[in-house]
Tab-separated table of C-alpha atoms in Angstrom:
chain	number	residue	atom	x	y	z
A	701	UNK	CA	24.405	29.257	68.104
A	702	UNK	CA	24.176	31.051	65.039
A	703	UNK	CA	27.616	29.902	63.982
A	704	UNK	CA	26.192	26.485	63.938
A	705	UNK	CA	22.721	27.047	62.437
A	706	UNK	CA	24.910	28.975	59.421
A	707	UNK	CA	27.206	25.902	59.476
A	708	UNK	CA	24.628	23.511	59.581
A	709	UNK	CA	22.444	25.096	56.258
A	710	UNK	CA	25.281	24.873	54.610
A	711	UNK	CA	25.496	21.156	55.379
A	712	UNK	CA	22.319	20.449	54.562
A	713	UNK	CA	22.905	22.319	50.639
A	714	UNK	CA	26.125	20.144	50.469
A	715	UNK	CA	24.415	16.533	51.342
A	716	UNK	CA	21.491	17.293	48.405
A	717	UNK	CA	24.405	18.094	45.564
A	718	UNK	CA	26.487	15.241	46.535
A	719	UNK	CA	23.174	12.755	47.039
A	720	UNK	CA	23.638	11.134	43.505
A	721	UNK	CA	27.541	11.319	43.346
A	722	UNK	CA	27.461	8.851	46.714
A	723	UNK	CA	30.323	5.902	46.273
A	724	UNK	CA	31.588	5.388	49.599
A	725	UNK	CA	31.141	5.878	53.621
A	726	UNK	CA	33.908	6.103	56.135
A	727	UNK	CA	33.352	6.106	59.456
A	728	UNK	CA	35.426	6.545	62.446
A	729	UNK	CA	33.521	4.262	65.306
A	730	UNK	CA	33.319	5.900	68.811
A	731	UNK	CA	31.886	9.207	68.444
A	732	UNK	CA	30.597	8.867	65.457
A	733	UNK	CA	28.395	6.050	65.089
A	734	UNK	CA	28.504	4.281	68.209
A	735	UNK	CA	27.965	5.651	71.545
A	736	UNK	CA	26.690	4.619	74.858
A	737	UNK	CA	24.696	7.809	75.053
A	738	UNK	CA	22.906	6.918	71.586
A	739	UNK	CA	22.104	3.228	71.976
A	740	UNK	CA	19.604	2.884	69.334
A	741	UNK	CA	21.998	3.939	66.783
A	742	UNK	CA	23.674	0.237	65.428
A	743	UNK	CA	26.705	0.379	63.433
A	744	UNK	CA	26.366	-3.309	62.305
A	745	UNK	CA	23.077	-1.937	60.508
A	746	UNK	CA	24.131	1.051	59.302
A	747	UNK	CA	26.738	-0.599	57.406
A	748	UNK	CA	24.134	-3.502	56.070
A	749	UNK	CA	22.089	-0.021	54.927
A	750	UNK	CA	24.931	0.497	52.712
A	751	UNK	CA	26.233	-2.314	51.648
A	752	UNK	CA	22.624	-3.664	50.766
A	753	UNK	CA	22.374	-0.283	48.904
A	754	UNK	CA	25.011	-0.798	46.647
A	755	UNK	CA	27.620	1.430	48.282
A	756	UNK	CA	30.878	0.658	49.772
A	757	UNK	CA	31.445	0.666	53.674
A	758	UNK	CA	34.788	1.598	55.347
A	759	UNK	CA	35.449	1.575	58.799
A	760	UNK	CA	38.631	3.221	61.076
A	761	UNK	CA	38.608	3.118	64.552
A	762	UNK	CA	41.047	3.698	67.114
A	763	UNK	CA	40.035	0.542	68.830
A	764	UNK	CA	42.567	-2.892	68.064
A	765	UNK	CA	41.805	-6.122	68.833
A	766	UNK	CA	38.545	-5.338	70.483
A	767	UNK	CA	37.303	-3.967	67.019
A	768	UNK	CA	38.086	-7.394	65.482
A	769	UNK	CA	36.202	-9.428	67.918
A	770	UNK	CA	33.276	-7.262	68.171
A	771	UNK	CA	32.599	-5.257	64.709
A	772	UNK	CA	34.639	-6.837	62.086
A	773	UNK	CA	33.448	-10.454	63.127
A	774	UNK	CA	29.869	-9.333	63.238
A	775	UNK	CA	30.524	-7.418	59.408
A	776	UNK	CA	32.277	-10.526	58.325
A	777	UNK	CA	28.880	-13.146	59.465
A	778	UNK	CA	26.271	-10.305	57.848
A	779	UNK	CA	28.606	-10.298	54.404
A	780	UNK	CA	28.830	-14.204	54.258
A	781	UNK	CA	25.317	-15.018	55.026
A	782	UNK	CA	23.695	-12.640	52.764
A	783	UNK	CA	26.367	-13.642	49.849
A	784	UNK	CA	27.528	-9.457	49.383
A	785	UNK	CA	29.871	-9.446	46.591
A	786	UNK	CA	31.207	-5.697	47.780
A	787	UNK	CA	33.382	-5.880	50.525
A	788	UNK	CA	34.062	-3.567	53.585
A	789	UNK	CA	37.094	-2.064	54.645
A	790	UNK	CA	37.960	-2.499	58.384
A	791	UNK	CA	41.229	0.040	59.988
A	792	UNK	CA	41.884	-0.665	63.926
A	793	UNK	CA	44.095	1.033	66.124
A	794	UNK	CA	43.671	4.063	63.824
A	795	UNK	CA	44.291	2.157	60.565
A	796	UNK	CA	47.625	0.333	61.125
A	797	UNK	CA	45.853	-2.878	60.416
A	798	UNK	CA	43.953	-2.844	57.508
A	799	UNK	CA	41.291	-5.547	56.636
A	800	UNK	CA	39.203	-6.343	53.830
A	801	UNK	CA	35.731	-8.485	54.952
A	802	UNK	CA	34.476	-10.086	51.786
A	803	UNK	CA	32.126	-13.559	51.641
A	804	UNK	CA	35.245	-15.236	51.593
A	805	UNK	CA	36.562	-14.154	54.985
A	806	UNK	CA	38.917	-11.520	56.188
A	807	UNK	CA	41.840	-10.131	53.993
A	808	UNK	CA	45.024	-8.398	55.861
A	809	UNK	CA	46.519	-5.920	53.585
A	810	UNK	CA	48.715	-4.435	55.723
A	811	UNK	CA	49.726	-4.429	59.391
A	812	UNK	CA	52.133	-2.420	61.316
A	813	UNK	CA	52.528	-4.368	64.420
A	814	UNK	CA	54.978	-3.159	67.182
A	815	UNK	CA	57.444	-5.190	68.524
A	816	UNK	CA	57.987	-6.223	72.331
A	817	UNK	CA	60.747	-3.687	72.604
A	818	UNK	CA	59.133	-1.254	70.607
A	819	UNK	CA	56.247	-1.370	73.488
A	820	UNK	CA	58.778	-1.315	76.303
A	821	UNK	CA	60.711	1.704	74.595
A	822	UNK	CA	57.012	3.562	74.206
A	823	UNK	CA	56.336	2.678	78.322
A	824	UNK	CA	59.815	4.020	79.320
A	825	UNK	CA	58.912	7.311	77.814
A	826	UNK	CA	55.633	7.648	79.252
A	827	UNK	CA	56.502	6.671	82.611
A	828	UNK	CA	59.681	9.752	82.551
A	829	UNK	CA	56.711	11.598	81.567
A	830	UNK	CA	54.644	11.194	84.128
A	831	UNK	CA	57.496	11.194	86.708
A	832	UNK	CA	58.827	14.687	85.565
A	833	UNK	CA	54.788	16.248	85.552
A	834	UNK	CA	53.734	14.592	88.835
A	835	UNK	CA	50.709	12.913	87.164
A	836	UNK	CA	49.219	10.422	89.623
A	837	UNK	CA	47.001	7.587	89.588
A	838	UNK	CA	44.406	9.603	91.039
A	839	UNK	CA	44.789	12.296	88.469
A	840	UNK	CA	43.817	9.731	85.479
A	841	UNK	CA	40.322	9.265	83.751
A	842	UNK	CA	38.800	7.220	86.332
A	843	UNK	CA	36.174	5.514	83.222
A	844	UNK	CA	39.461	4.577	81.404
A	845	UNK	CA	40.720	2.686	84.626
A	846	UNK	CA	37.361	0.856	85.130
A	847	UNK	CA	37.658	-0.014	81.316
A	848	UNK	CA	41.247	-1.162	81.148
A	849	UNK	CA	40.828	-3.240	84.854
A	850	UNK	CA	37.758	-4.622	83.060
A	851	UNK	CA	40.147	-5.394	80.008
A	852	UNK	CA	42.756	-7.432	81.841
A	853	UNK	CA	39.723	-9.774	83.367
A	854	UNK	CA	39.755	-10.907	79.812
A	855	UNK	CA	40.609	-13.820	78.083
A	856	UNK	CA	42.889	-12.128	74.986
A	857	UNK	CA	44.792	-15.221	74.228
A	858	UNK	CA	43.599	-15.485	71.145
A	859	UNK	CA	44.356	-12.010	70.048
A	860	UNK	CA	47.133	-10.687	72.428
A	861	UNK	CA	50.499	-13.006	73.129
A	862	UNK	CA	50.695	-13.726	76.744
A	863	UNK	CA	54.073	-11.041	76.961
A	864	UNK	CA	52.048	-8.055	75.568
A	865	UNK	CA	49.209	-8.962	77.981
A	866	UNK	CA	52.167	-9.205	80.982
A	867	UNK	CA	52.961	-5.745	79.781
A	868	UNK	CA	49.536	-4.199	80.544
A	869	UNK	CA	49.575	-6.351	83.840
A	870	UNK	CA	52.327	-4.074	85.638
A	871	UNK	CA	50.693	-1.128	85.377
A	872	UNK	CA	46.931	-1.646	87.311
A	873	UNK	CA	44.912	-0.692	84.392
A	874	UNK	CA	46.533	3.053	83.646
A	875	UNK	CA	47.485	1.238	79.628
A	876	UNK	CA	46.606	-1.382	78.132
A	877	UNK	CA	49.143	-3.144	75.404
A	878	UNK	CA	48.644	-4.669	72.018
A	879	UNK	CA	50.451	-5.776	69.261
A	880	UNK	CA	49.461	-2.836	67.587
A	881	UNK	CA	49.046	0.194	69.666
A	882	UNK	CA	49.670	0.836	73.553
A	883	UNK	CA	46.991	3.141	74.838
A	884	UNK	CA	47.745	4.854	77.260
A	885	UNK	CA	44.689	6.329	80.543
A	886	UNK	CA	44.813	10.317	79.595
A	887	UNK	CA	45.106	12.550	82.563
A	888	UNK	CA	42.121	14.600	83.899
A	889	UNK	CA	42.058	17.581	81.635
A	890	UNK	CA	41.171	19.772	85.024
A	891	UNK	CA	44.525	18.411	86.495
A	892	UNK	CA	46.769	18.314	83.925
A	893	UNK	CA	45.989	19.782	80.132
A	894	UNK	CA	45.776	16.576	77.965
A	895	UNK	CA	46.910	18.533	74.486
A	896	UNK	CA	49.878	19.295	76.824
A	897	UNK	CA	50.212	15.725	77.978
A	898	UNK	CA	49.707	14.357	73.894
A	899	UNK	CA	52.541	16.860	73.245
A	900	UNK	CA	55.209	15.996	75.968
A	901	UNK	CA	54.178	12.451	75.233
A	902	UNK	CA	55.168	13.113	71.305
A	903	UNK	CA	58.238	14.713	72.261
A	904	UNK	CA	59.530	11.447	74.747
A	905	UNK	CA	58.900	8.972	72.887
A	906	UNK	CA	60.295	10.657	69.936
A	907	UNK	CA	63.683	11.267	72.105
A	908	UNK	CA	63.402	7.422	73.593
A	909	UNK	CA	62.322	5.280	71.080
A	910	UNK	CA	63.125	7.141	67.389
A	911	UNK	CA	62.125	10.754	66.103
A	912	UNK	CA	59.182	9.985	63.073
A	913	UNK	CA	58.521	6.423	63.958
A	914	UNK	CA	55.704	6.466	66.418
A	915	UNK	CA	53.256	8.605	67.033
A	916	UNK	CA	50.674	9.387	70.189
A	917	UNK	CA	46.823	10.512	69.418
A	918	UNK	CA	43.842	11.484	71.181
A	919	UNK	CA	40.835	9.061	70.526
A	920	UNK	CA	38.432	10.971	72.911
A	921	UNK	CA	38.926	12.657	76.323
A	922	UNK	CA	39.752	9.232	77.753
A	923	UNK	CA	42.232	7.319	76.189
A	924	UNK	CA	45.456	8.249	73.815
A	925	UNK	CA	47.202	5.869	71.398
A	926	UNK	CA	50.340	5.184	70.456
A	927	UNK	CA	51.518	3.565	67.296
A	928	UNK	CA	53.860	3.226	64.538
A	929	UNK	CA	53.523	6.178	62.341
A	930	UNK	CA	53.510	4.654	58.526
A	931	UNK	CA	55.002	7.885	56.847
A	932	UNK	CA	52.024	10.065	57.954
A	933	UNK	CA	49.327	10.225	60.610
A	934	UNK	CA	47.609	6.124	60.338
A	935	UNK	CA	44.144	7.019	59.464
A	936	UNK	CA	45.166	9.179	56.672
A	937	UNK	CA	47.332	6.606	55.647
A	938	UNK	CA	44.343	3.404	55.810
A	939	UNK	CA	42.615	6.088	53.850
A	940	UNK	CA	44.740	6.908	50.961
A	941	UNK	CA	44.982	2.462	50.766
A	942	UNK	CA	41.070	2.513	50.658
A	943	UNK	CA	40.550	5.064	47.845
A	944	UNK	CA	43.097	3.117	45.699
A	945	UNK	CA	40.916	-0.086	46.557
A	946	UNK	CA	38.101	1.253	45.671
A	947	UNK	CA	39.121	3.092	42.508
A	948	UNK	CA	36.328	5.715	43.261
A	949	UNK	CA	36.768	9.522	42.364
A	950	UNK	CA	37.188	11.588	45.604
A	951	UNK	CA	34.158	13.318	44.762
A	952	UNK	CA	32.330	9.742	45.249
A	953	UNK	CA	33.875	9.566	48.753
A	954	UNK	CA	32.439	10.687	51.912
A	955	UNK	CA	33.968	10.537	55.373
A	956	UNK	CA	32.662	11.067	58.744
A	957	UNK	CA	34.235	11.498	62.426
A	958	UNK	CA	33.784	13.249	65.597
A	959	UNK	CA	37.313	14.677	66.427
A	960	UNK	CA	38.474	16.656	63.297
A	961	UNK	CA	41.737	18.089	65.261
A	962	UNK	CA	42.324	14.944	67.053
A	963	UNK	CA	42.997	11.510	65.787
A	964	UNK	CA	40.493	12.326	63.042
A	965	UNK	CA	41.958	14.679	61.264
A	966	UNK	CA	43.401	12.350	58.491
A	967	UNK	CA	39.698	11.313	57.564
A	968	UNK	CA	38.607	15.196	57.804
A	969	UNK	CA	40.931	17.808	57.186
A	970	UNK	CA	44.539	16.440	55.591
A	971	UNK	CA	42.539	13.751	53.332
A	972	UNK	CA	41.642	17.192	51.367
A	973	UNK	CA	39.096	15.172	50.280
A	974	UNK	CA	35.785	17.654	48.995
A	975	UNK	CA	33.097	15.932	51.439
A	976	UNK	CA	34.026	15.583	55.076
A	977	UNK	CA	31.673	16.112	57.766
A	978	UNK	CA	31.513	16.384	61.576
A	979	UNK	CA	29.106	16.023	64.087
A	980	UNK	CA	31.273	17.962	66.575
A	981	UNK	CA	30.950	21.975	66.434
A	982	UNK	CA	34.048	23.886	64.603
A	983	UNK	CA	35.360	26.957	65.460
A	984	UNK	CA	36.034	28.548	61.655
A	985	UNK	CA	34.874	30.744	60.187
A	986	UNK	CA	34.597	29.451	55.760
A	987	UNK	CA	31.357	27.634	56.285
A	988	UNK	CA	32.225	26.752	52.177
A	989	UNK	CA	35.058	24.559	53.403
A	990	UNK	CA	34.853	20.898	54.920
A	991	UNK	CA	34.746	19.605	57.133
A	992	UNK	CA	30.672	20.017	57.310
A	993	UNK	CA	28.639	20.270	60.809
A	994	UNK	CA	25.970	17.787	60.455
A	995	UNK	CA	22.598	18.993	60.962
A	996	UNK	CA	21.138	18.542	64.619
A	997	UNK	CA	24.513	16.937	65.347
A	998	UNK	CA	24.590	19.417	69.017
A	999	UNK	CA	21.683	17.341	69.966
A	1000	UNK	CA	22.078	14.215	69.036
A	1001	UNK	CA	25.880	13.914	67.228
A	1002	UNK	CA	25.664	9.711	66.724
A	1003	UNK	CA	21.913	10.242	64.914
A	1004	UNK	CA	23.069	13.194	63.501
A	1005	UNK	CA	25.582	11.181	61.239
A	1006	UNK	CA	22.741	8.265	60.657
A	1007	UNK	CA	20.314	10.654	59.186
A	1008	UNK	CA	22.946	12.042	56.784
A	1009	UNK	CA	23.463	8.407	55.903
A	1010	UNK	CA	19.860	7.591	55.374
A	1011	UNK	CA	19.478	10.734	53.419
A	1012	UNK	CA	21.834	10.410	50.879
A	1013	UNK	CA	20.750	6.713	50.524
A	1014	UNK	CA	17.274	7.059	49.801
């Protein structure tokens, strides 16, 4: 406890220097400001807080074609009808797809989708992995089979073609397949160790479909993703596109998320950006070194991250 509370001064120190340098947000989604546990917390109005404010917005979540129907749509109408003129930046399936919402619509600036055979390829090798470790249905995140059964009740047609969708069809609701990511039901950590299953997982697909082409990350204790790997880990790589968008100093640029040695730790720690901040404990030690614990973040982690927001915005 006193770890954190030393941690979490030295947050608090950090967010008043930095208050009037403030250029940018970027947020990670689940975890970070949305949650089922923190309701109240709204990331459509958090990003109207900063957009209204002046400041740019930038979104990248591990989440695909869900994402787009649910957040980006909802950024897209708030941008149009109150005539914005700064955009937001929009990353799904950990910022392989890259969007820019402005008043005129949505903007693609990249997108690294995965072909049919790429998918297949990426299936083969997690289906000799499960084989060889004995890792049953039973053993799997029972919350990410409920979610991925609910996901193929769906109508995806206008996001997913009908052979991806076939794909996740086969396989009961243990993945579920995109165009830009599979994702993939982890295994019960108590059963089998799921940094042991991301690595074995790295290490098949690597030997099945192409060593430094693909690449599998944790997006909570749930689910894992799998997608191409643009030259270095996706987020890090929709983040390095932002900054150039937004022609900001890295000082100006602030970036949030929730797992900092997970599929966060492009936004966090290898962005060696100044001003990163968590609201997920650390175990180190340099309290002078990002990324930051949030204040009150043990309590209440999705608030935790609002009240830095509101703070450096007012």
């Amino acid at each position: 406890m006193v770890h954190r509370v030393r941690h979490e001064k030295y947050c608090k120190e950090v967010l008043k220097k930095i208050k009037p340098k403030v250029g940018a947000f970027v947020f990670d989604v689940d975890g970070t400001i949305k949650s089922s546990s923190e309701p109240e917390c709204l990331p459509l109005e958090l990003i109207k807080k900063i957009v209204s404010s002046g400041k740019f917005a930038a979104i990248i979540t591990a989440s695909g074609v869900s994402a787009l129907e649910g957040l980006a749509g909802p950024i897209g109408k708030l941008i149009s009808e109150n005539n914005y003129s700064i955009p937001v930046y929009f990353g799904v399936a950990n910022g392989v797809a890259l969007y820019r919402l402005d008043h005129q619509g949505r903007h693609e600036l990249y997108n690294y989708s995965l072909k049919i055979k790429e998918i297949k390829n990426i299936l083969k090798a997690w289906g000799i992995v499960m084989k060889a470790n004995k890792i049953k249905d039973a053993d799997l995140v029972e919350r990410g089979l409920i979610t991925f059964n609910e996901f193929l009740k769906k109508d995806w047609g206008k996001y997913i073609p009908g052979n991806y969708l076939s794909l996740s069809g086969k396989f009961a609701g243990k993945c579920f397949v995109e165009k830009l990511k599979a994702t993939l039901v982890m295994p019960k950590n108590e059963v089998f160790s799921q940094g042991k299953f991301v690595m074995v997982m790295q290490e098949q697909i690597d030997k099945v479909a192409g060593r430094g082409k693909y690449i599998i990350e944790m997006g909570d204790t749930t689910f894992a993703h799998v997608t191409q790997r643009p030259g270095m880990a996706p987020k890090l790589f929709a983040l390095k596109r932002i900054i150039r968008e937004l022609k900001l100093k890295k000082e100006q640029i602030l970036t949030f998320g929730d797992m900092p040695f997970g599929n966060d730790r492009g936004l966090l720690v290898d962005s060696r950006l100044p001003y990163t901040f968590t609201n997920k404990d650390l175990d180190k030690s340099n309290i002078t070194n990002p990324p930051f614990i949030l204040p009150e973040s043990e309590q209440t982690p999705i608030e935790s991250v609002y009240r830095a927001v509101d703070f450096l915005l007012t």
